XYZ file of C-alpha atoms in Angstrom:
520
model
C 5.704 -12.231 -9.440
C 7.547 -10.230 -12.365
C 8.560 -11.334 -15.636
C 10.360 -10.167 -18.787
C 11.896 -13.096 -20.783
C 12.595 -14.113 -17.863
C 11.565 -14.804 -13.902
C 12.647 -11.100 -12.341
C 13.316 -12.473 -8.617
C 11.101 -9.847 -6.085
C 12.508 -9.470 -2.644
C 11.429 -7.180 -0.757
C 13.767 -4.180 1.418
C 12.419 -1.565 3.280
C 10.947 0.642 0.828
C 8.109 3.110 2.306
C 6.570 5.577 1.085
C 7.298 9.453 2.822
C 4.201 9.805 2.832
C 3.135 7.080 4.950
C 2.667 7.909 9.156
C 5.394 6.542 11.451
C 8.177 6.845 8.305
C 10.824 9.268 8.147
C 14.361 9.725 5.849
C 13.972 9.837 2.241
C 13.644 5.899 0.838
C 13.820 4.281 -2.244
C 10.217 4.971 -4.910
C 9.355 8.193 -3.022
C 10.265 11.569 -4.052
C 12.960 11.815 -2.001
C 14.779 9.719 -4.034
C 14.137 9.876 -7.914
C 14.407 5.745 -8.791
C 14.949 6.932 -12.379
C 12.491 7.095 -15.691
C 9.912 4.087 -16.368
C 11.326 1.044 -18.291
C 8.955 -0.517 -20.465
C 7.953 -4.260 -20.171
C 7.073 -7.077 -17.941
C 3.937 -8.751 -16.265
C 2.736 -7.311 -12.727
C 0.768 -10.239 -10.812
C -1.264 -7.893 -9.099
C -3.721 -9.073 -5.754
C -7.215 -7.765 -4.742
C -9.098 -8.052 -3.020
C -12.954 -9.057 -4.575
C -13.331 -10.827 -8.388
C -15.429 -8.829 -10.723
C -19.185 -10.484 -10.445
C -19.415 -8.799 -14.761
C -16.925 -6.655 -16.832
C -19.897 -3.872 -17.895
C -18.328 -0.391 -15.739
C -21.695 -0.310 -15.269
C -21.815 -3.177 -12.211
C -18.356 -2.803 -11.422
C -17.138 -0.180 -8.046
C -13.844 2.236 -8.436
C -13.273 1.817 -4.351
C -9.462 0.141 -3.533
C -11.588 -2.452 -2.657
C -13.200 -3.760 -4.674
C -12.498 -3.182 -8.657
C -10.520 -0.380 -9.416
C -8.065 -1.458 -10.423
C -9.530 -3.712 -12.906
C -11.721 -0.613 -14.513
C -8.661 1.197 -15.113
C -7.153 -1.144 -16.716
C -9.912 -1.957 -19.162
C -11.717 1.840 -19.087
C -8.987 4.158 -19.061
C -10.094 7.448 -17.514
C -11.503 10.753 -18.428
C -10.418 12.747 -14.643
C -8.195 11.756 -11.793
C -7.951 13.829 -8.690
C -4.238 14.369 -6.595
C -4.631 11.742 -4.035
C -3.563 14.363 -1.532
C -5.462 18.018 -2.272
C -7.701 16.300 -4.170
C -7.493 18.314 -7.518
C -8.629 17.862 -10.398
C -6.659 16.224 -13.291
C -7.525 15.796 -17.197
C -6.739 12.546 -18.862
C -9.208 11.131 -21.285
C -11.281 14.624 -21.172
C -9.511 17.449 -21.998
C -11.773 19.500 -19.695
C -14.870 19.796 -17.619
C -16.343 22.718 -17.215
C -19.246 24.685 -15.810
C -19.820 28.578 -16.276
C -23.160 28.847 -14.036
C -21.676 27.251 -10.983
C -22.611 24.047 -11.212
C -26.015 24.026 -12.905
C -24.301 22.481 -16.608
C -20.999 21.411 -17.560
C -19.427 21.384 -20.512
C -17.128 17.680 -21.373
C -14.456 18.120 -23.963
C -12.760 15.059 -24.853
C -8.994 14.465 -26.108
C -8.353 14.419 -30.106
C -8.627 11.660 -31.659
C -9.573 8.598 -28.566
C -10.339 5.546 -29.428
C -11.362 2.904 -28.735
C -9.709 -1.662 -27.859
C -10.649 -1.955 -31.087
C -11.005 1.383 -32.982
C -13.380 2.908 -33.448
C -14.539 6.339 -32.315
C -14.307 6.805 -28.452
C -17.051 9.642 -28.495
C -19.762 12.035 -26.827
C -21.969 9.931 -28.358
C -20.731 7.057 -26.473
C -20.110 9.193 -23.213
C -23.646 10.514 -23.011
C -24.483 5.949 -24.202
C -23.005 5.003 -20.842
C -24.066 8.205 -18.597
C -27.419 7.919 -19.945
C -27.238 3.874 -18.884
C -25.800 4.682 -15.380
C -28.644 6.786 -14.269
C -31.412 4.579 -15.087
C -32.396 2.705 -11.905
C -32.834 -0.394 -14.907
C -29.062 -0.272 -15.447
C -28.846 -1.978 -11.384
C -25.773 0.949 -11.032
C -24.207 1.181 -7.379
C -23.467 4.971 -9.410
C -26.847 5.805 -9.428
C -26.774 7.890 -6.429
C -24.982 9.963 -8.135
C -25.043 10.010 -11.829
C -28.990 10.912 -10.654
C -28.751 13.996 -11.046
C -27.987 14.508 -14.183
C -31.169 16.197 -15.632
C -30.065 15.280 -19.277
C -26.929 14.968 -21.531
C -27.252 16.410 -24.723
C -23.785 15.379 -27.747
C -23.049 19.245 -28.851
C -19.946 18.101 -31.490
C -18.387 14.767 -31.968
C -15.725 15.851 -28.255
C -17.998 17.572 -26.371
C -21.272 16.659 -24.249
C -23.103 19.423 -22.060
C -24.916 17.485 -18.885
C -27.072 19.603 -16.876
C -28.397 18.412 -13.445
C -30.693 18.555 -11.116
C -29.472 20.703 -8.555
C -26.601 22.576 -8.903
C -23.343 20.765 -8.634
C -19.948 23.202 -8.540
C -17.840 20.110 -7.205
C -19.514 17.546 -9.530
C -15.903 16.728 -11.473
C -16.022 14.280 -8.305
C -18.307 12.213 -7.937
C -16.882 11.303 -11.583
C -13.286 11.020 -10.301
C -15.065 8.273 -7.451
C -17.310 6.181 -9.300
C -17.835 4.519 -12.878
C -18.943 7.472 -14.760
C -15.071 7.515 -14.682
C -15.425 4.759 -17.421
C -16.834 4.367 -20.696
C -17.285 1.264 -22.900
C -17.757 1.102 -25.911
C -21.810 0.657 -26.799
C -22.036 -1.405 -29.355
C -20.147 -3.719 -27.206
C -22.736 -3.304 -24.233
C -25.773 -3.989 -26.831
C -24.278 -7.356 -27.451
C -25.593 -8.488 -24.453
C -23.196 -9.707 -21.045
C -22.127 -12.743 -21.135
C -20.348 -11.254 -24.643
C -19.593 -8.057 -22.906
C -18.182 -10.375 -20.605
C -15.819 -12.682 -22.981
C -14.301 -9.270 -24.888
C -15.243 -6.000 -22.842
C -14.751 -3.070 -25.535
C -13.041 0.100 -23.839
C -9.936 2.606 -24.101
C -8.194 1.932 -21.557
C -4.075 1.423 -21.390
C -4.745 -3.491 -21.193
C -7.531 -5.463 -22.290
C -8.565 -8.406 -21.523
C -6.709 -11.753 -22.673
C -8.293 -14.300 -20.424
C -10.645 -14.543 -17.719
C -10.945 -17.963 -16.020
C -13.476 -17.264 -12.742
C -11.948 -17.745 -9.288
C -8.714 -17.833 -10.715
C -6.834 -15.081 -12.394
C -7.376 -12.299 -15.029
C -5.082 -12.386 -17.618
C -4.499 -8.370 -19.317
C -2.387 -7.409 -21.761
C -1.169 -4.206 -22.860
C -2.894 -2.010 -25.379
C -1.161 -0.543 -29.198
C -3.216 1.826 -29.040
C -3.759 3.842 -25.345
C -4.283 6.919 -25.651
C -1.277 8.321 -23.042
C 1.922 6.046 -24.874
C 4.318 5.487 -24.405
C 1.895 4.263 -20.783
C 1.550 1.333 -19.971
C 4.719 0.364 -19.095
C 3.682 -3.215 -18.148
C 3.679 -5.265 -21.270
C 0.984 -7.100 -19.102
C -1.173 -7.860 -15.967
C -2.720 -10.470 -14.060
C -4.982 -10.295 -11.564
C -6.343 -12.382 -8.760
C -8.828 -12.339 -6.229
C -7.289 -12.816 -2.189
C -9.977 -11.435 0.731
C -7.822 -12.739 2.885
C -4.886 -10.241 4.475
C -3.112 -12.519 5.404
C -2.963 -13.908 2.409
C -2.310 -11.031 0.212
C 0.966 -9.711 2.629
C 1.826 -13.116 3.262
C 1.761 -13.384 -0.870
C 3.684 -10.384 -1.852
C 6.562 -10.765 0.846
C 7.223 -14.363 -0.256
C 7.416 -13.321 -4.351
C 3.851 -14.550 -5.035
C 2.917 -11.216 -5.907
C 4.325 -7.653 -7.172
C 1.345 -5.322 -5.928
C -1.376 -6.209 -3.294
C -4.200 -4.440 -3.014
C -4.966 -3.327 1.557
C -7.451 -2.502 2.851
C -5.890 -3.894 6.693
C -3.671 -0.949 8.588
C -2.097 -4.123 10.987
C -1.355 -5.243 7.494
C 0.156 -2.213 5.996
C 1.812 -1.672 9.747
C 3.309 -5.618 9.229
C 4.082 -4.865 5.501
C 6.368 -1.764 7.213
C 7.886 -3.822 9.207
C 9.336 -6.298 6.614
C 10.541 -3.527 4.500
C 7.463 -3.220 1.724
C 6.271 -0.006 0.261
C 3.165 0.836 0.754
C 1.184 3.539 -0.572
C -2.191 4.942 1.953
C -4.490 7.660 0.321
C -5.388 10.227 2.951
C -8.880 10.396 3.683
C -11.178 12.012 6.124
C -14.561 10.033 7.352
C -13.925 6.521 7.284
C -15.795 3.371 8.070
C -18.492 4.097 10.295
C -21.151 1.521 12.399
C -24.548 3.021 10.949
C -27.536 2.554 12.859
C -30.772 2.100 11.085
C -32.935 5.486 12.326
C -36.069 4.109 10.571
C -37.050 1.430 13.165
C -36.739 0.343 16.716
C -34.520 0.981 18.437
C -32.126 3.728 16.713
C -35.911 5.295 15.938
C -34.468 6.975 19.389
C -31.665 9.144 19.910
C -31.035 7.476 23.286
C -30.499 4.289 22.121
C -28.124 5.511 19.607
C -26.706 7.940 21.887
C -26.157 4.795 24.163
C -24.255 2.711 22.581
C -22.166 5.695 21.274
C -21.130 6.059 24.535
C -20.637 3.234 25.765
C -18.218 2.350 22.624
C -14.017 2.128 22.945
C -13.459 2.240 19.927
C -9.838 1.666 20.295
C -11.012 -1.177 21.708
C -12.546 -1.861 18.262
C -9.201 -0.993 16.814
C -7.483 -3.839 18.997
C -9.901 -6.212 17.358
C -9.483 -5.575 14.212
C -6.789 -3.908 13.488
C -4.574 -4.990 16.546
C -4.165 -1.571 17.607
C -2.878 -0.270 14.568
C -5.518 1.462 12.953
C -6.487 5.240 13.038
C -9.222 6.257 15.075
C -10.964 9.770 13.083
C -11.922 11.675 15.740
C -12.556 14.948 13.752
C -14.651 13.980 10.236
C -12.230 15.654 8.247
C -8.367 14.877 8.229
C -5.937 18.238 10.003
C -4.990 19.144 6.090
C -8.905 19.118 4.556
C -9.654 22.772 3.857
C -12.297 21.485 5.884
C -11.199 20.744 8.770
C -12.557 21.359 12.307
C -11.529 20.202 15.749
C -15.044 19.003 16.701
C -15.109 15.912 18.518
C -17.756 13.292 16.948
C -18.345 10.840 20.057
C -16.665 10.933 23.214
C -16.878 7.014 25.662
C -19.085 8.063 28.326
C -20.031 4.355 30.712
C -22.482 6.529 32.822
C -24.054 8.088 30.732
C -24.200 4.732 28.696
C -25.648 3.148 31.532
C -28.361 5.602 32.187
C -29.274 5.864 28.791
C -30.135 2.023 28.557
C -31.035 2.091 32.149
C -34.554 5.224 31.183
C -34.992 3.020 27.871
C -35.828 -0.069 29.846
C -37.852 1.003 32.159
C -40.079 3.141 29.093
C -40.200 -0.658 27.666
C -37.225 0.425 24.879
C -35.031 -2.094 26.298
C -32.224 -2.022 23.261
C -31.987 -5.257 21.581
C -30.371 -4.953 17.754
C -28.713 -7.572 16.068
C -25.107 -6.405 14.168
C -24.982 -7.294 10.424
C -21.960 -7.914 9.251
C -19.919 -8.179 6.384
C -18.171 -12.343 6.127
C -14.785 -10.812 6.342
C -12.317 -10.900 9.482
C -12.655 -7.122 9.920
C -15.910 -6.676 9.330
C -17.149 -9.677 12.084
C -13.960 -8.550 14.241
C -15.466 -4.996 14.563
C -18.593 -6.435 15.302
C -17.957 -8.826 17.721
C -15.486 -6.459 19.770
C -19.137 -4.584 19.360
C -21.185 -7.421 20.916
C -18.030 -8.531 23.837
C -17.959 -4.576 24.789
C -22.317 -3.650 25.374
C -22.424 -7.264 26.794
C -20.432 -4.989 30.170
C -23.609 -2.901 30.277
C -27.710 -4.028 31.086
C -30.312 -3.361 29.739
C -28.705 -4.288 26.199
C -27.984 -7.424 23.926
C -26.537 -7.245 20.798
C -26.691 -10.163 18.190
C -24.541 -11.111 15.512
C -25.436 -11.648 12.092
C -23.533 -12.175 8.905
C -23.938 -12.552 5.486
C -22.409 -13.279 2.291
C -21.600 -10.381 0.155
C -24.409 -12.206 -2.270
C -27.262 -10.973 -0.395
C -26.051 -7.392 0.808
C -28.115 -5.557 -2.195
C -30.943 -6.735 -1.020
C -30.477 -5.295 2.449
C -28.548 -1.587 1.252
C -32.153 -1.777 -1.236
C -35.043 -2.510 2.183
C -32.489 -1.002 4.728
C -33.219 -4.290 6.627
C -30.452 -4.058 9.163
C -30.152 -2.036 12.621
C -26.403 -1.943 12.683
C -24.409 -2.345 9.739
C -20.924 -1.422 8.531
C -21.159 1.750 6.496
C -18.212 4.237 4.632
C -17.513 7.965 3.739
C -14.581 8.295 2.337
C -13.786 11.805 2.890
C -10.664 13.903 0.529
C -14.103 17.047 -1.093
C -16.499 16.467 0.974
C -18.678 16.004 -2.086
C -20.578 13.183 -3.305
C -19.385 11.401 0.185
C -21.373 13.762 2.647
C -24.751 13.886 0.867
C -24.795 11.177 -0.291
C -24.822 9.525 2.872
C -26.845 11.774 5.337
C -29.204 13.654 2.936
C -32.802 13.409 3.721
C -33.517 12.968 0.259
C -30.099 10.489 -0.619
C -31.214 7.377 -1.762
C -28.274 5.797 -0.298
C -29.032 7.478 2.976
C -28.175 3.657 4.918
C -28.936 5.284 8.651
C -32.230 6.940 7.222
C -31.357 10.182 8.978
C -33.279 12.835 8.326
C -32.265 16.488 9.935
C -34.083 20.291 8.558
C -30.348 21.422 9.499
C -28.328 18.617 8.221
C -30.131 19.015 5.189
C -29.565 22.282 4.461
C -25.853 22.954 5.609
C -25.567 19.567 3.086
C -27.020 21.538 0.561
C -25.282 24.769 1.058
C -22.204 23.056 1.474
C -23.134 21.061 -2.426
C -23.882 24.177 -3.806
C -21.184 27.056 -2.585
C -18.798 27.587 -4.675
C -16.235 29.573 -2.052
C -14.486 27.710 0.582
C -15.264 29.651 2.851
C -18.841 29.334 2.607
C -18.399 25.346 2.047
C -16.385 25.060 5.480
C -18.685 26.841 7.662
C -22.064 24.943 6.115
C -20.013 21.495 6.816
C -18.741 23.194 10.716
C -22.457 22.780 10.735
C -22.721 19.297 9.289
C -20.341 18.154 12.181
C -22.247 19.327 15.091
C -25.550 17.936 13.790
C -23.754 14.108 13.050
C -22.178 15.061 16.557
C -25.718 15.260 18.330
C -27.641 13.174 16.122
C -25.360 10.020 15.675
C -26.313 8.249 12.685
C -22.996 6.492 12.623
C -20.398 5.662 14.779
C -16.911 6.344 13.101
C -14.313 4.058 14.139
C -11.775 3.522 11.831
C -10.020 5.720 9.302
C -10.153 3.958 5.575
C -7.293 2.760 4.579
C -6.568 2.535 0.485
C -2.991 1.230 -0.033
C -1.169 -0.108 -2.549
C 1.822 -2.909 -1.295
C 4.511 -3.170 -4.168
C 7.506 -5.805 -4.223
C 11.130 -3.567 -4.005
C 10.982 -2.940 -8.198
C 7.675 -1.809 -8.044
C 7.591 1.901 -9.292
C 5.174 4.150 -10.524
C 2.592 3.629 -8.199
C -0.870 6.399 -8.422
C -3.467 6.310 -6.335
C -6.469 8.888 -6.652
C -10.361 8.686 -5.699
C -10.926 6.197 -3.393
C -7.706 3.976 -3.172
C -7.899 3.682 -7.385
C -5.108 2.420 -8.552
C -3.633 2.826 -12.017
C -1.825 0.706 -13.470
C -0.760 2.502 -16.745
C 1.897 3.972 -14.727
C 3.445 1.113 -12.664
C 7.071 -0.102 -13.903
C 9.156 -2.067 -12.792
C 13.120 -2.040 -12.646
C 15.014 -4.310 -14.007
C-alpha cells in the first residue's frame, strides 16, 4: 500500500519495463514514455524474500534475493553500476581510481558526508569497515573479495589508499557487488550487536524507526541524506515473504507496492496481469555445483554423465513452468565477453555409457542433492532426481536443509550437489571467486591449471581484447571439466504497482530505495 496523508489505492495495469523480453511498444514508466518529475511523499510497502538475521552490514548481503534493498536504505552506496552495461557510477564516493593497473586504488569521498547521527563519514570510517570485512573473525560473506585487500591507509579525511594482494584493475566491481559498498558508523558498531540492531547508524536515505522480528521493518526518511531532494518517499515498510506466489498475490491485490522477485514464472504471470517488472540482465546463473573433492564427482566421468543426462528444459518446466531462461552460453549476447561456445549438451546415450562404465569399476554414481527450503530449489532437486531415475547405475537422494544450516555446509564443503550462483555482468569478481583453485568460495573445488591461469589473466588484464581471450579459455575449461551445470539464468527483478516509479537496480539486482517515488 502507498499512503500520503490518506490511502492511495494501488491498482495494477499493463506497465511493463521496455527492457523485458517478450514486451513491445512503449509502456508507462519506460524510457519511451516519460512519467514526469519525481513527486515527494508517501509510504511504500516493499516485500523482501528473507528477513535479515542482523542489521550489521557485514553479515547482511548485497544481493537482491536477500537484504540488498534494506542495506541500501540504511547505509547508502559508495558506488553503483549501470544494470545493462556495468559502467561504474559514483555515489558517496567521488572517485575510485588506480594508476598502476590495479595494484593500489585511491578512494575519494564526497565532501561533507555524515552519518545519520551527524558524525562524519570519512576515510577513517571506510577503513574501519573494510578492515573489519577482511577479518575472518567478523564472519562476513564479503571476505572473499575483502580479503584481496592487503592494507588500507588514510591519506586525509576524504581519501583512503587501498593496496591489493594481487592486481585487480576491475576491483570496483567487487565493491559494487557486496558489503564493501555499505559503510556503518564505527562507534555504533563498537557498541555491540544488540545495540546496533536497535539503532543502526549509517548514511543511507532512510533510518530505522522499528524492527519487529518476523513481522516488519519500518524506515523513515533521513533528512540529512547527502543527495537531496532524495529520497522521495517519507517512509518504507519492509516485510519478508519467502513464497513467490504470496508476493505476487499480495502486490496485485494492493497489499504491497513493490516486491523483490526471483522466480521466472511469477515474473511472466506479473506481466500477464499488467504489473511492471524490471529484470536485470546477467550472464552465468544458477548452477548445480558438483563437489569434486569427494566421490562420486571427483571422477570427471560422473560429472559428465549427469550433465549429459539432464534435460534443462524439464528442470525449467518443473521450477518455472517453462518461463525461465536457460543459459546455453556463459555470457549474454550483449556482453563484450560473449562467445557462442555451448556449456552443456544433453546426450542420453553418452550418459548411460558413462554410468555403466563407472559401475563396472565399482564406482556406481550415488549422491545426495542438498537443497535449500525454497519451492524453487526443491523443485530443481526433485527434477534432477526424477530425471536420473530413468537411468541405470545412478541413485539420487534429496536432503533439504534450512538456511541456518547452510553456512556450515558451505564452510566444510559437506555436500555432493548443491545450487550455487555465478552472476555475471562484468566477470569480476564472480568467475575468479567461484572457480579459481585458490578461492575459498570455490564450491565445486575445481582446481585446473589452465582454468586458473585464464581466470587470473582475465582478472589482471586491462585490455578488453585480452580479457575476452582469457574468458574464452575459461568457458572452454568449464565445459570440459563440468564443475557445475548452469540450468537457469538468474532473474534479479522488481515488481511494482502502477503508480510506483524510479525502479533502479545495480550490482546483483540491488534495488535503490532513494530513487522510488509515488505518482499521485
